[in-house]
PDB file of C-alpha atoms in Angstrom:
ATOM      1  CA  MET A   1      88.721  73.564 140.423  1.00  0.00           C
ATOM      2  CA  LEU A   2      90.366  70.163 140.394  1.00  0.00           C
ATOM      3  CA  ASN A   3      87.971  67.245 140.582  1.00  0.00           C
ATOM      4  CA  LEU A   4      89.495  65.831 143.763  1.00  0.00           C
ATOM      5  CA  ALA A   5      87.038  62.946 144.005  1.00  0.00           C
ATOM      6  CA  GLU A   6      88.092  61.680 140.564  1.00  0.00           C
ATOM      7  CA  LEU A   7      91.739  62.304 141.353  1.00  0.00           C
ATOM      8  CA  LYS A   8      91.535  60.259 144.549  1.00  0.00           C
ATOM      9  CA  SER A   9      89.700  57.347 142.919  1.00  0.00           C
ATOM     10  CA  ALA A  10      91.841  57.087 139.772  1.00  0.00           C
ATOM     11  CA  ALA A  11      93.411  53.654 139.461  1.00  0.00           C
ATOM     12  CA  VAL A  12      97.179  53.530 139.014  1.00  0.00           C
ATOM     13  CA  LYS A  13      98.339  51.141 136.313  1.00  0.00           C
ATOM     14  CA  THR A  14     101.806  49.635 136.561  1.00  0.00           C
ATOM     15  CA  ASP A  15     102.360  48.291 133.037  1.00  0.00           C
ATOM     16  CA  PRO A  16     104.845  49.357 131.754  1.00  0.00           C
ATOM     17  CA  TYR A  17     105.404  51.939 134.539  1.00  0.00           C
ATOM     18  CA  PRO A  18     103.181  53.578 137.179  1.00  0.00           C
ATOM     19  CA  TYR A  19     100.659  56.026 135.669  1.00  0.00           C
ATOM     20  CA  PHE A  20      97.013  56.994 135.738  1.00  0.00           C
ATOM     21  CA  TYR A  21      94.654  58.864 133.421  1.00  0.00           C
ATOM     22  CA  LEU A  22      91.544  60.967 133.978  1.00  0.00           C
ATOM     23  CA  GLU A  23      89.276  61.941 131.126  1.00  0.00           C
ATOM     24  CA  ARG A  24      88.053  64.968 133.107  1.00  0.00           C
ATOM     25  CA  SER A  25      90.244  66.378 135.869  1.00  0.00           C
ATOM     26  CA  VAL A  26      88.450  69.715 136.241  1.00  0.00           C
ATOM     27  CA  GLN A  27      85.047  70.471 137.705  1.00  0.00           C
ATOM     28  CA  PRO A  28      82.748  70.889 134.663  1.00  0.00           C
ATOM     29  CA  GLU A  29      81.817  74.509 135.346  1.00  0.00           C
ATOM     30  CA  HIS A  30      85.474  75.609 135.137  1.00  0.00           C
ATOM     31  CA  ILE A  31      86.698  73.744 132.051  1.00  0.00           C
ATOM     32  CA  GLN A  32      85.788  76.258 129.353  1.00  0.00           C
ATOM     33  CA  ALA A  33      87.117  79.220 131.328  1.00  0.00           C
ATOM     34  CA  LEU A  34      90.503  77.511 131.720  1.00  0.00           C
ATOM     35  CA  ILE A  35      90.636  76.717 128.012  1.00  0.00           C
ATOM     36  CA  ASP A  36      89.768  80.311 127.157  1.00  0.00           C
ATOM     37  CA  GLU A  37      92.389  81.709 129.564  1.00  0.00           C
ATOM     38  CA  PHE A  38      95.229  79.594 128.196  1.00  0.00           C
ATOM     39  CA  PRO A  39      97.865  81.909 126.634  1.00  0.00           C
ATOM     40  CA  ALA A  40      97.929  82.034 122.847  1.00  0.00           C
ATOM     41  CA  LEU A  41     101.264  80.303 122.214  1.00  0.00           C
ATOM     42  CA  ASP A  42     101.999  80.065 118.509  1.00  0.00           C
ATOM     43  CA  GLN A  43     105.475  78.562 118.863  1.00  0.00           C
ATOM     44  CA  GLY A  44     106.583  75.088 119.825  1.00  0.00           C
ATOM     45  CA  GLY A  45     108.378  74.161 123.009  1.00  0.00           C
ATOM     46  CA  SER A  46     107.782  74.657 126.727  1.00  0.00           C
ATOM     47  CA  PHE A  47     107.349  78.026 128.401  1.00  0.00           C
ATOM     48  CA  ASN A  48     107.851  78.676 132.098  1.00  0.00           C
ATOM     49  CA  PHE A  49     104.479  79.425 133.676  1.00  0.00           C
ATOM     50  CA  ALA A  50     106.096  81.976 135.994  1.00  0.00           C
ATOM     51  CA  GLU A  51     107.012  84.174 133.008  1.00  0.00           C
ATOM     52  CA  PHE A  52     103.370  84.799 132.049  1.00  0.00           C
ATOM     53  CA  ASP A  53     100.937  87.360 133.403  1.00  0.00           C
ATOM     54  CA  THR A  54      98.555  84.456 133.864  1.00  0.00           C
ATOM     55  CA  PRO A  55      94.817  85.106 134.321  1.00  0.00           C
ATOM     56  CA  ALA A  56      93.577  84.479 137.857  1.00  0.00           C
ATOM     57  CA  LYS A  57      91.577  81.311 137.247  1.00  0.00           C
ATOM     58  CA  LEU A  58      94.350  79.536 135.335  1.00  0.00           C
ATOM     59  CA  ARG A  59      96.918  80.566 137.962  1.00  0.00           C
ATOM     60  CA  GLN A  60      94.679  79.318 140.768  1.00  0.00           C
ATOM     61  CA  PHE A  61      94.195  76.006 138.988  1.00  0.00           C
ATOM     62  CA  ILE A  62      97.934  75.441 138.550  1.00  0.00           C
ATOM     63  CA  GLU A  63      98.647  76.399 142.148  1.00  0.00           C
ATOM     64  CA  GLU A  64      96.162  73.764 143.370  1.00  0.00           C
ATOM     65  CA  PHE A  65      98.685  71.081 142.408  1.00  0.00           C
ATOM     66  CA  ASP A  66     101.062  72.472 145.029  1.00  0.00           C
ATOM     67  CA  SER A  67      98.477  72.192 147.800  1.00  0.00           C
ATOM     68  CA  PRO A  68      99.063  69.748 150.682  1.00  0.00           C
ATOM     69  CA  GLU A  69      95.968  67.732 149.720  1.00  0.00           C
ATOM     70  CA  VAL A  70      96.974  67.181 146.100  1.00  0.00           C
ATOM     71  CA  ARG A  71     100.565  66.417 147.077  1.00  0.00           C
ATOM     72  CA  ARG A  72      99.281  63.830 149.559  1.00  0.00           C
ATOM     73  CA  ILE A  73      97.099  62.166 146.904  1.00  0.00           C
ATOM     74  CA  ILE A  74     100.029  61.919 144.502  1.00  0.00           C
ATOM     75  CA  GLU A  75     102.341  60.603 147.223  1.00  0.00           C
ATOM     76  CA  GLU A  76      99.894  57.833 148.098  1.00  0.00           C
ATOM     77  CA  LYS A  77      99.261  56.841 144.496  1.00  0.00           C
ATOM     78  CA  PHE A  78     102.902  56.591 143.510  1.00  0.00           C
ATOM     79  CA  ASP A  79     104.417  55.677 146.881  1.00  0.00           C
ATOM     80  CA  VAL A  80     106.763  58.661 146.868  1.00  0.00           C
ATOM     81  CA  ASP A  81     107.686  61.323 149.402  1.00  0.00           C
ATOM     82  CA  LEU A  82     107.239  64.825 147.992  1.00  0.00           C
ATOM     83  CA  ALA A  83     108.357  66.640 151.131  1.00  0.00           C
ATOM     84  CA  GLY A  84     110.884  69.254 150.069  1.00  0.00           C
ATOM     85  CA  LYS A  85     110.264  68.519 146.393  1.00  0.00           C
ATOM     86  CA  PRO A  86     109.530  71.814 144.598  1.00  0.00           C
ATOM     87  CA  MET A  87     106.835  72.033 141.950  1.00  0.00           C
ATOM     88  CA  MET A  88     107.428  73.570 138.520  1.00  0.00           C
ATOM     89  CA  ALA A  89     104.799  74.345 135.879  1.00  0.00           C
ATOM     90  CA  THR A  90     105.372  74.875 132.173  1.00  0.00           C
ATOM     91  CA  LEU A  91     102.966  75.522 129.299  1.00  0.00           C
ATOM     92  CA  ARG A  92     102.835  74.193 125.767  1.00  0.00           C
ATOM     93  CA  GLY A  93     100.423  75.634 123.248  1.00  0.00           C
ATOM     94  CA  TYR A  94     101.635  74.573 119.815  1.00  0.00           C
ATOM     95  CA  SER A  95     102.907  71.246 118.537  1.00  0.00           C
ATOM     96  CA  ARG A  96     105.450  71.198 115.756  1.00  0.00           C
ATOM     97  CA  ALA A  97     105.699  68.250 113.385  1.00  0.00           C
ATOM     98  CA  LYS A  98     108.931  67.216 115.123  1.00  0.00           C
ATOM     99  CA  ASP A  99     107.385  67.223 118.608  1.00  0.00           C
ATOM    100  CA  GLY A 100     106.043  64.173 120.391  1.00  0.00           C
ATOM    101  CA  ARG A 101     109.027  61.970 119.656  1.00  0.00           C
ATOM    102  CA  ILE A 102     109.594  59.054 122.018  1.00  0.00           C
ATOM    103  CA  HIS A 103     111.362  60.028 125.222  1.00  0.00           C
ATOM    104  CA  THR A 104     111.589  59.558 128.976  1.00  0.00           C
ATOM    105  CA  ASP A 105     111.612  62.468 131.394  1.00  0.00           C
ATOM    106  CA  SER A 106     114.711  63.850 133.081  1.00  0.00           C
ATOM    107  CA  LYS A 107     115.920  62.156 136.269  1.00  0.00           C
ATOM    108  CA  THR A 108     115.617  65.533 138.006  1.00  0.00           C
ATOM    109  CA  LYS A 109     111.838  64.976 137.851  1.00  0.00           C
ATOM    110  CA  VAL A 110     110.083  62.724 140.358  1.00  0.00           C
ATOM    111  CA  ILE A 111     106.508  62.972 139.063  1.00  0.00           C
ATOM    112  CA  THR A 112     105.096  64.386 135.832  1.00  0.00           C
ATOM    113  CA  VAL A 113     101.479  65.511 135.475  1.00  0.00           C
ATOM    114  CA  LEU A 114     100.072  66.623 132.114  1.00  0.00           C
ATOM    115  CA  VAL A 115      96.749  68.449 131.940  1.00  0.00           C
ATOM    116  CA  TYR A 116      95.344  69.102 128.476  1.00  0.00           C
ATOM    117  CA  LEU A 117      93.160  72.129 127.852  1.00  0.00           C
ATOM    118  CA  ASN A 118      91.889  71.623 124.317  1.00  0.00           C
ATOM    119  CA  GLU A 119      88.405  71.488 122.904  1.00  0.00           C
ATOM    120  CA  ASN A 120      87.177  67.973 122.069  1.00  0.00           C
ATOM    121  CA  TRP A 121      90.085  66.322 120.254  1.00  0.00           C
ATOM    122  CA  GLU A 122      89.209  65.125 116.738  1.00  0.00           C
ATOM    123  CA  PRO A 123      92.605  64.481 115.031  1.00  0.00           C
ATOM    124  CA  GLU A 124      93.838  60.897 114.941  1.00  0.00           C
ATOM    125  CA  THR A 125      97.389  62.070 115.691  1.00  0.00           C
ATOM    126  CA  GLY A 126      98.626  64.068 118.668  1.00  0.00           C
ATOM    127  CA  ARG A 127      97.253  61.517 121.147  1.00  0.00           C
ATOM    128  CA  LEU A 128      99.705  60.637 123.892  1.00  0.00           C
ATOM    129  CA  ARG A 129     100.860  57.015 123.945  1.00  0.00           C
ATOM    130  CA  ILE A 130     102.143  55.119 126.966  1.00  0.00           C
ATOM    131  CA  LEU A 131     104.928  53.119 125.337  1.00  0.00           C
ATOM    132  CA  ARG A 132     106.646  49.842 126.124  1.00  0.00           C
ATOM    133  CA  ASN A 133     110.030  50.859 124.707  1.00  0.00           C
ATOM    134  CA  GLY A 134     112.054  53.704 123.285  1.00  0.00           C
ATOM    135  CA  THR A 135     112.022  52.682 119.645  1.00  0.00           C
ATOM    136  CA  ASP A 136     108.514  51.737 118.514  1.00  0.00           C
ATOM    137  CA  MET A 137     105.683  54.298 118.585  1.00  0.00           C
ATOM    138  CA  ASP A 138     103.196  51.545 117.729  1.00  0.00           C
ATOM    139  CA  ASP A 139     104.080  49.377 120.738  1.00  0.00           C
ATOM    140  CA  TYR A 140     101.870  51.077 123.294  1.00  0.00           C
ATOM    141  CA  VAL A 141      99.605  49.989 126.132  1.00  0.00           C
ATOM    142  CA  GLU A 142      97.239  52.939 125.942  1.00  0.00           C
ATOM    143  CA  GLU A 143      96.537  55.965 123.750  1.00  0.00           C
ATOM    144  CA  LEU A 144      95.205  58.995 125.623  1.00  0.00           C
ATOM    145  CA  LEU A 145      93.098  61.846 124.273  1.00  0.00           C
ATOM    146  CA  PRO A 146      94.427  65.366 124.947  1.00  0.00           C
ATOM    147  CA  GLY A 147      90.876  66.650 125.348  1.00  0.00           C
ATOM    148  CA  PRO A 148      89.257  69.230 127.622  1.00  0.00           C
ATOM    149  CA  SER A 149      90.863  68.777 131.054  1.00  0.00           C
ATOM    150  CA  SER A 150      92.147  65.238 130.487  1.00  0.00           C
ATOM    151  CA  LEU A 151      95.034  64.421 132.818  1.00  0.00           C
ATOM    152  CA  VAL A 152      97.815  61.868 132.826  1.00  0.00           C
ATOM    153  CA  ALA A 153     100.288  61.500 135.687  1.00  0.00           C
ATOM    154  CA  PHE A 154     103.252  59.155 135.886  1.00  0.00           C
ATOM    155  CA  LYS A 155     106.212  58.314 138.034  1.00  0.00           C
ATOM    156  CA  VAL A 156     109.481  59.197 136.330  1.00  0.00           C
ATOM    157  CA  THR A 157     111.400  55.969 135.830  1.00  0.00           C
ATOM    158  CA  ASP A 158     114.139  54.753 133.511  1.00  0.00           C
ATOM    159  CA  ASN A 159     111.473  53.239 131.235  1.00  0.00           C
ATOM    160  CA  CYS A 160     108.727  55.910 131.329  1.00  0.00           C
ATOM    161  CA  TRP A 161     108.660  56.041 127.527  1.00  0.00           C
ATOM    162  CA  HIS A 162     105.925  58.183 125.996  1.00  0.00           C
ATOM    163  CA  GLY A 163     105.234  60.231 122.890  1.00  0.00           C
ATOM    164  CA  TYR A 164     102.632  60.877 120.232  1.00  0.00           C
ATOM    165  CA  PRO A 165     102.360  60.503 116.446  1.00  0.00           C
ATOM    166  CA  SER A 166     103.398  63.677 114.671  1.00  0.00           C
ATOM    167  CA  PHE A 167     100.877  66.502 114.871  1.00  0.00           C
ATOM    168  CA  GLU A 168     101.212  70.133 113.862  1.00  0.00           C
ATOM    169  CA  GLY A 169      98.842  72.696 115.295  1.00  0.00           C
ATOM    170  CA  ARG A 170      97.350  74.010 118.500  1.00  0.00           C
ATOM    171  CA  ARG A 171      97.774  71.527 121.360  1.00  0.00           C
ATOM    172  CA  GLN A 172      97.436  73.124 124.771  1.00  0.00           C
ATOM    173  CA  ALA A 173      98.925  71.469 127.832  1.00  0.00           C
ATOM    174  CA  ILE A 174     100.057  72.317 131.341  1.00  0.00           C
ATOM    175  CA  GLN A 175     102.999  70.257 132.553  1.00  0.00           C
ATOM    176  CA  ILE A 176     103.415  69.958 136.304  1.00  0.00           C
ATOM    177  CA  ASN A 177     106.641  68.477 137.647  1.00  0.00           C
ATOM    178  CA  PHE A 178     107.697  67.685 141.167  1.00  0.00           C
ATOM    179  CA  LEU A 179     111.472  67.959 141.104  1.00  0.00           C
ATOM    180  CA  THR A 180     114.280  66.387 143.102  1.00  0.00           C
ATOM    181  CA  GLY A 181     115.272  69.703 144.700  1.00  0.00           C
ATOM    182  CA  ASP A 182     115.687  73.460 144.393  1.00  0.00           C
ATOM    183  CA  SER A 183     118.836  73.153 142.291  1.00  0.00           C
ATOM    184  CA  ALA A 184     116.909  71.100 139.733  1.00  0.00           C
ATOM    185  CA  ARG A 185     114.175  73.740 139.626  1.00  0.00           C
ATOM    186  CA  SER A 186     116.720  76.531 139.127  1.00  0.00           C
ATOM    187  CA  LYS A 187     118.336  74.593 136.307  1.00  0.00           C
ATOM    188  CA  HIS A 188     115.030  73.929 134.525  1.00  0.00           C
ATOM    189  CA  GLN A 189     113.850  77.522 134.938  1.00  0.00           C
ATOM    190  CA  PHE A 190     117.164  78.834 133.588  1.00  0.00           C
ATOM    191  CA  PHE A 191     117.036  76.731 130.424  1.00  0.00           C
ATOM    192  CA  HIS A 192     113.326  77.408 129.848  1.00  0.00           C
ATOM    193  CA  GLY A 193     114.083  81.118 130.206  1.00  0.00           C
ATOM    194  CA  ILE A 194     116.943  81.003 127.687  1.00  0.00           C
ATOM    195  CA  SER A 195     114.762  79.019 125.273  1.00  0.00           C
ATOM    196  CA  ALA A 196     111.901  81.510 125.543  1.00  0.00           C
ATOM    197  CA  LYS A 197     114.238  84.468 124.877  1.00  0.00           C
ATOM    198  CA  LEU A 198     115.675  82.788 121.789  1.00  0.00           C
ATOM    199  CA  LYS A 199     112.178  82.057 120.480  1.00  0.00           C
ATOM    200  CA  ARG A 200     111.177  85.687 120.912  1.00  0.00           C
ATOM    201  CA  LEU A 201     114.426  86.847 119.271  1.00  0.00           C
ATOM    202  CA  PHE A 202     113.954  84.700 116.143  1.00  0.00           C
ATOM    203  CA  ARG A 203     110.194  85.012 115.932  1.00  0.00           C
TER     204      ARG A 203
END
């Protein structure tokens, strides 16, 4: 389902850190089905993909990122070695007003890939910004639409600042991470699991 030709040809930008963006990462005939299959998440935060009884097409799509071909493409683009680096997938379906604040990703992550599965994005807010620093949301090099199958991938560095202006509402995204090792994956899965249980408890 991934548009491998587009993925291979995407140009990596290096300012302010290595990243690339695709407006459409999915073959056109599959986009709407993936949007429709996305779980109805009405709470903020990340949910471990493994905890869902995920429909077949969405599961197949996520698993494509763990294929040797896709791993090889990502390795070449970011000059990294993903051998022995486990993949983890999480889902976000709802953005709270407090979400999107400026941050960098954890050092236990080597590569982050975000795939957005929303209908055409109309709001002015909620658009991911590639930022130059950790203090100014308006100092960005690019603002990216979280539209139907748009994809952004970046190398996790000390300065991989990103975020988006406050938005509250449905904002569907798959986050794929290649992690430093199995212990990192176990740690992330544990904390995502605890978070999900607390959300269900206080729902």
